[in-house]
Coordinates of C-alpha atoms and ligand atoms in Angstrom, one line a residue:
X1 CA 0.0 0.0 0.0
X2 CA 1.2 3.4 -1.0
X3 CA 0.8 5.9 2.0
X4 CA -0.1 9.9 1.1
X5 CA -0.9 11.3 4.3
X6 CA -0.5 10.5 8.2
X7 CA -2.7 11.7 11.4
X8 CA 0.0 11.3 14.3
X9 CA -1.0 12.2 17.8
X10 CA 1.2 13.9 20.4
X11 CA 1.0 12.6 23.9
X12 CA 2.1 9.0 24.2
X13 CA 2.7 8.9 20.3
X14 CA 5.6 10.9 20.0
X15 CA 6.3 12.3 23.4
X16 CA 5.9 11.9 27.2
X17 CA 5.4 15.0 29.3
X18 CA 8.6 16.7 26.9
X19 CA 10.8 14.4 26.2
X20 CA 10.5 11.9 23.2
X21 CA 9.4 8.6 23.1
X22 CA 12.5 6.5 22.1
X23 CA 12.4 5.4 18.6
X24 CA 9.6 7.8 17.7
X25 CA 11.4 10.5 16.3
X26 CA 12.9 8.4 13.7
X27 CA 9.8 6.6 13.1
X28 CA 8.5 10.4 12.1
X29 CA 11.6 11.2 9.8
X30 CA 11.1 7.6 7.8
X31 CA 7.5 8.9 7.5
X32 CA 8.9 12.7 5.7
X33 CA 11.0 10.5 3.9
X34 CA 8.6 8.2 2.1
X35 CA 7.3 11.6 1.1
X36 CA 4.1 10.8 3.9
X37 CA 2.6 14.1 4.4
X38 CA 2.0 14.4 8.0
X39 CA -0.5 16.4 10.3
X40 CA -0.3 15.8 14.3
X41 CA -3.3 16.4 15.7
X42 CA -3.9 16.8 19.9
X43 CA -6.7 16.3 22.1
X44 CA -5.7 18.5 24.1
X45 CA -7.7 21.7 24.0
X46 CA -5.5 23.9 26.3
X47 CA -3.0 24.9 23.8
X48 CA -2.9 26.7 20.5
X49 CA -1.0 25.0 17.4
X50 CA 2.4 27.3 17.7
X51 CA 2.9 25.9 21.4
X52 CA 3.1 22.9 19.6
X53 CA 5.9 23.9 17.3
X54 CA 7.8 25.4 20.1
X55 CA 7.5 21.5 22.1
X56 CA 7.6 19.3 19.6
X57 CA 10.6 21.3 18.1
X58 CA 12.5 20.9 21.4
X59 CA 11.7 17.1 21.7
X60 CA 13.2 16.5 18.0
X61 CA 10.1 17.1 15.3
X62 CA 10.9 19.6 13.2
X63 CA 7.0 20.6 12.0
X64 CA 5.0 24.0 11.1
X65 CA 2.4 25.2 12.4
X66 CA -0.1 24.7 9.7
X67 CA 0.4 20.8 9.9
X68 CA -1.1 20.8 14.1
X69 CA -4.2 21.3 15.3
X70 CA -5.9 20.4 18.9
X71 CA -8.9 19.6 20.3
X72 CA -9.0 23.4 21.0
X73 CA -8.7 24.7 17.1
X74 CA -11.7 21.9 16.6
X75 CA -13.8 23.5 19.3
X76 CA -13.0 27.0 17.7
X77 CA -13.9 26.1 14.4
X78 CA -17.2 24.5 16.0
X79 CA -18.1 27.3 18.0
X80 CA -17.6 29.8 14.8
X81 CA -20.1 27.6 12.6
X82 CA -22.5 27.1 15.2
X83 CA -22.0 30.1 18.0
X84 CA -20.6 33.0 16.4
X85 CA -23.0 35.1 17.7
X86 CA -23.4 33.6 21.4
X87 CA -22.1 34.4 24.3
X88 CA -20.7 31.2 25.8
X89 CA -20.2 30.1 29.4
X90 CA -17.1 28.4 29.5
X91 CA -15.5 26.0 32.2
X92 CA -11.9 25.4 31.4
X93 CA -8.5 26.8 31.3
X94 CA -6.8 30.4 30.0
X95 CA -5.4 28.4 27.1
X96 CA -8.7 27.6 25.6
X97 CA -10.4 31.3 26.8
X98 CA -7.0 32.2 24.8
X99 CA -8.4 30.7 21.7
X100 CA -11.7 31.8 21.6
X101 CA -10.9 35.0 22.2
X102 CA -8.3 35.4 19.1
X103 CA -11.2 33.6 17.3
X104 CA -13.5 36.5 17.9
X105 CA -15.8 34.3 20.3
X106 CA -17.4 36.3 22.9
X107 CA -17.3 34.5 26.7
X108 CA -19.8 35.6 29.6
X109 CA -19.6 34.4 33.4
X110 CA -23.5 35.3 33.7
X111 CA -25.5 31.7 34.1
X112 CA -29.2 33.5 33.5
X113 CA -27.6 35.2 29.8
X114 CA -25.3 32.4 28.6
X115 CA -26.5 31.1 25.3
X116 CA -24.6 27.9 25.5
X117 CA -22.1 25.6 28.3
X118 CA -18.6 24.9 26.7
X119 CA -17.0 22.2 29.6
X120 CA -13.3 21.1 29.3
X121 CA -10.2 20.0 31.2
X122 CA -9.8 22.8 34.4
X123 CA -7.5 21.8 37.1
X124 CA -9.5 24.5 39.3
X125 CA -12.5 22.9 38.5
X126 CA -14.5 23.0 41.7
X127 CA -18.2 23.1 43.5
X128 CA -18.8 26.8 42.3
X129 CA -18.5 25.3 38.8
X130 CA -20.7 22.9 39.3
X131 CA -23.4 25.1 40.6
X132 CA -22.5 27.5 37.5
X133 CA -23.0 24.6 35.1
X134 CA -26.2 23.4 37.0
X135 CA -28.0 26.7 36.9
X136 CA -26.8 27.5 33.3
X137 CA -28.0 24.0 32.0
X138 CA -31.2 24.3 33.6
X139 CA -32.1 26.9 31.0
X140 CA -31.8 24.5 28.4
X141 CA -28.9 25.6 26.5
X142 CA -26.6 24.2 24.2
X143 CA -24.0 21.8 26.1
X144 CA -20.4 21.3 24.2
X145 CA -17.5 19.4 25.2
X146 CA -13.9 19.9 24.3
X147 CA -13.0 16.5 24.1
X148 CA -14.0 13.1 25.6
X149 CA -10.3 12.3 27.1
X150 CA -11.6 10.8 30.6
X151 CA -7.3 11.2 31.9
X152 CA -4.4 11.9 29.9
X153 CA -0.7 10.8 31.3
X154 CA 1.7 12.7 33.3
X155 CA 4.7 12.7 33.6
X156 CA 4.3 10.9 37.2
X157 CA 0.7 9.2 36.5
X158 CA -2.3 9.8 34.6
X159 CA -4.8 12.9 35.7
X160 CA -8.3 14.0 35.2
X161 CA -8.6 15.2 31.7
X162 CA -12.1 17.0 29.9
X163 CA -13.9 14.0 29.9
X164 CA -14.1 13.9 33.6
X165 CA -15.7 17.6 33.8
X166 CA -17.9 16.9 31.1
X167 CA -19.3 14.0 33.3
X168 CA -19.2 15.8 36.2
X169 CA -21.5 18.1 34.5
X170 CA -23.8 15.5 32.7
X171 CA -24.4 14.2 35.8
X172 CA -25.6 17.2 37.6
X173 CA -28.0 18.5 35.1
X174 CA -29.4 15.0 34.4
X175 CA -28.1 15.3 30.5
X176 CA -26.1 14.1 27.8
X177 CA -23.5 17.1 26.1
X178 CA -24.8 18.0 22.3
X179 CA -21.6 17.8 21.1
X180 CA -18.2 16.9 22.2
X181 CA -15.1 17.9 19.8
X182 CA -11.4 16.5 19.3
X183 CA -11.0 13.3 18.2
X184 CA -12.8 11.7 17.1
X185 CA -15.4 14.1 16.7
X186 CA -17.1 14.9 13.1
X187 CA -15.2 18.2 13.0
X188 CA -12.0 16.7 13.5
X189 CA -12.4 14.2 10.6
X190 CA -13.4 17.4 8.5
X191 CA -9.9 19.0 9.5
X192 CA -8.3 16.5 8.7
X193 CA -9.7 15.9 5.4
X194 CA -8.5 19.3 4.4
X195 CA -5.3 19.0 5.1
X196 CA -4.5 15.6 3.7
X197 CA -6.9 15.5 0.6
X198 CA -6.7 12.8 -0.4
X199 CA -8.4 9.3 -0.5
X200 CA -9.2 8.0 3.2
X201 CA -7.6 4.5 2.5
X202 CA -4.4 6.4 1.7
X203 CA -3.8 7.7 4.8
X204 CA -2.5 6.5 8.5
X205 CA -3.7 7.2 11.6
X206 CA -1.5 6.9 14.4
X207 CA -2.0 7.1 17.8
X208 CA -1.6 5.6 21.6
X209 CA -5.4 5.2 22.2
X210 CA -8.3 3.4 21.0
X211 CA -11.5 5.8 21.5
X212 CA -10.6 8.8 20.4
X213 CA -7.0 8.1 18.0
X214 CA -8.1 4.8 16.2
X215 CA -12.3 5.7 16.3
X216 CA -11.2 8.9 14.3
X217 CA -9.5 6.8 12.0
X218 CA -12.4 3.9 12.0
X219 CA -15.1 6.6 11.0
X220 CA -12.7 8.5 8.3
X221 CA -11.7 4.8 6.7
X222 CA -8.1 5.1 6.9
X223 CA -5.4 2.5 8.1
X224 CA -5.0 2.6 11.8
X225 CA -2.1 2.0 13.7
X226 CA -1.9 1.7 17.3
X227 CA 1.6 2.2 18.9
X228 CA 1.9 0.6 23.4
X229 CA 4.3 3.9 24.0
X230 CA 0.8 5.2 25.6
X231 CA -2.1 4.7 27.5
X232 CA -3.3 1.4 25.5
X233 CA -1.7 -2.1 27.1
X234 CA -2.1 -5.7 26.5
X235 CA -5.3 -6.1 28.0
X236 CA -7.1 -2.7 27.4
X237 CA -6.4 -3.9 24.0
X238 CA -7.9 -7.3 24.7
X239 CA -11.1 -6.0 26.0
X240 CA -11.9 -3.6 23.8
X241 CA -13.9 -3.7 20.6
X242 CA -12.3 -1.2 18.7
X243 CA -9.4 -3.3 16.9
X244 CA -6.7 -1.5 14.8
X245 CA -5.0 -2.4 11.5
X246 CA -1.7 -2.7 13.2
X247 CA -0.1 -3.0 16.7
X248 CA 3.3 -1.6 17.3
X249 CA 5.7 -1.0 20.0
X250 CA 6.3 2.5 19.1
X251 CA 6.2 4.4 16.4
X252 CA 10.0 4.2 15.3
X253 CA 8.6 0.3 14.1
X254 CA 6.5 2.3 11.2
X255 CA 8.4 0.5 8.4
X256 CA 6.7 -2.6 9.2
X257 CA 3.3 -0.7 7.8
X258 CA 4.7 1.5 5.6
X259 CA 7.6 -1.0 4.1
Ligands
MG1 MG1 -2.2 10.1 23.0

């Protein structure tokens, strides 16, 4: 099979906390050089793409700007086809108030005018916020997620990531969120389609976990590949239903898809 393009994911794909995971950044090189166009894409919605650039530069990946995105720049682009005009309540972190402000998005802290709930990964996260989404939700309002990561790894051990807030919210207003963004999300198939145009079975996914890296590459139809230098061992593989194309140790083993 002759590979075009390649959807590689960050954390536990090519790095840990900063430093690289061994093997990986040759793994990415072999990609360049087999003239594989690639496009790392991030579930996590904290950070803009040039942060990116600056830590994946340091860790050994040289890459521009235009070829990241996170589940952040998906939420953007969500909220400007769906909420340009609202003024959104939002429970998360400066990085992602960050990007909705340079996206012209306006934010309010006011539960009784909010037009719709954005919930996401916020390591303040508390009972006040609760309360806030409670009485916001009870209005009936649009309710968005960032991205469904339940924890992401540390460097030391895994945390709570947006997944857990958005719970923590579902469960206190009694409802389901109307959408929820990143990978492997509708929007972040259409992303990706952009940038690598071209047919879905010519293109890899790569990534360290099965519902979010490998279900975006399920629902686009491209060749999955799921690397154990992440979240995803032995029997979390065993047990789950989602089954990728290929298993490897780490990405640096990508000849033995690519050949
Ligand atoms: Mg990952």
């Amino acid at each position: 099979m002759e590979f075009s393009g390649a959807v590689i994911d960050v954390d536990g794909t090519v790095v840990r906390g900063d430093d690289p995971i061994p093997g990986a950044p040759a793994g990415y090189r072999r990609l360049r050089a087999a003239g594989i166009e690639t496009l790392f894409v991030s579930n996590n919605p904290t950070k803009a793409p040039p942060a990116y650039v600056d830590r994946l530069g340091a860790a050994g990946y040289d890459v521009d700007a235009d070829r990241v995105f996170t589940a952040g720049s998906v939420t953007t682009r969500y909220l400007r086809e769906r909420h340009r005009d609202d003024d959104l309540l939002c429970i998360g972190e400066a990085g992602l108030l960050d990007q909705f402000a340079d996206a012209g998005l306006s934010t309010t802290d006011d539960v009784d005018a909010a037009d719709a709930l954005v919930a996401s990964i916020d390591r303040e996260f508390d009972y006040d916020d609760l309360c806030t989404a409670l009485w916001a939700l009870e209005r009936d309002i649009p309710f968005i997620g960032t991205d469904p990561d339940v924890v992401i790894p540390a460097p030391e051990r895994d945390v709570p990531g947006s997944g857990a807030v958005i719970s923590a919210v579902a469960g206190v207003a009694e409802r389901e969120p109307d959408a929820v963004l990143g990978k492997p999300s509708d929007t972040a198939i259409e992303m990706v389609r952009e940038r690598l145009p071209y047919p879905p079975e010519e293109c890899l996914v790569v990534g360290d976990r099965l519902d979010t890296d490998i279900a975006l590459g399920e629902r686009a139809g491209m060749t999955t590949v799921l690397v154990r230098s992440g979240v995803t061992d032995e029997a979390v593989l065993e047990s789950s239903d989602v089954e990728p194309d290929h298993v490897l140790d780490h990405l640096g083993e990508i000849d033995r898809v690519i050949g």
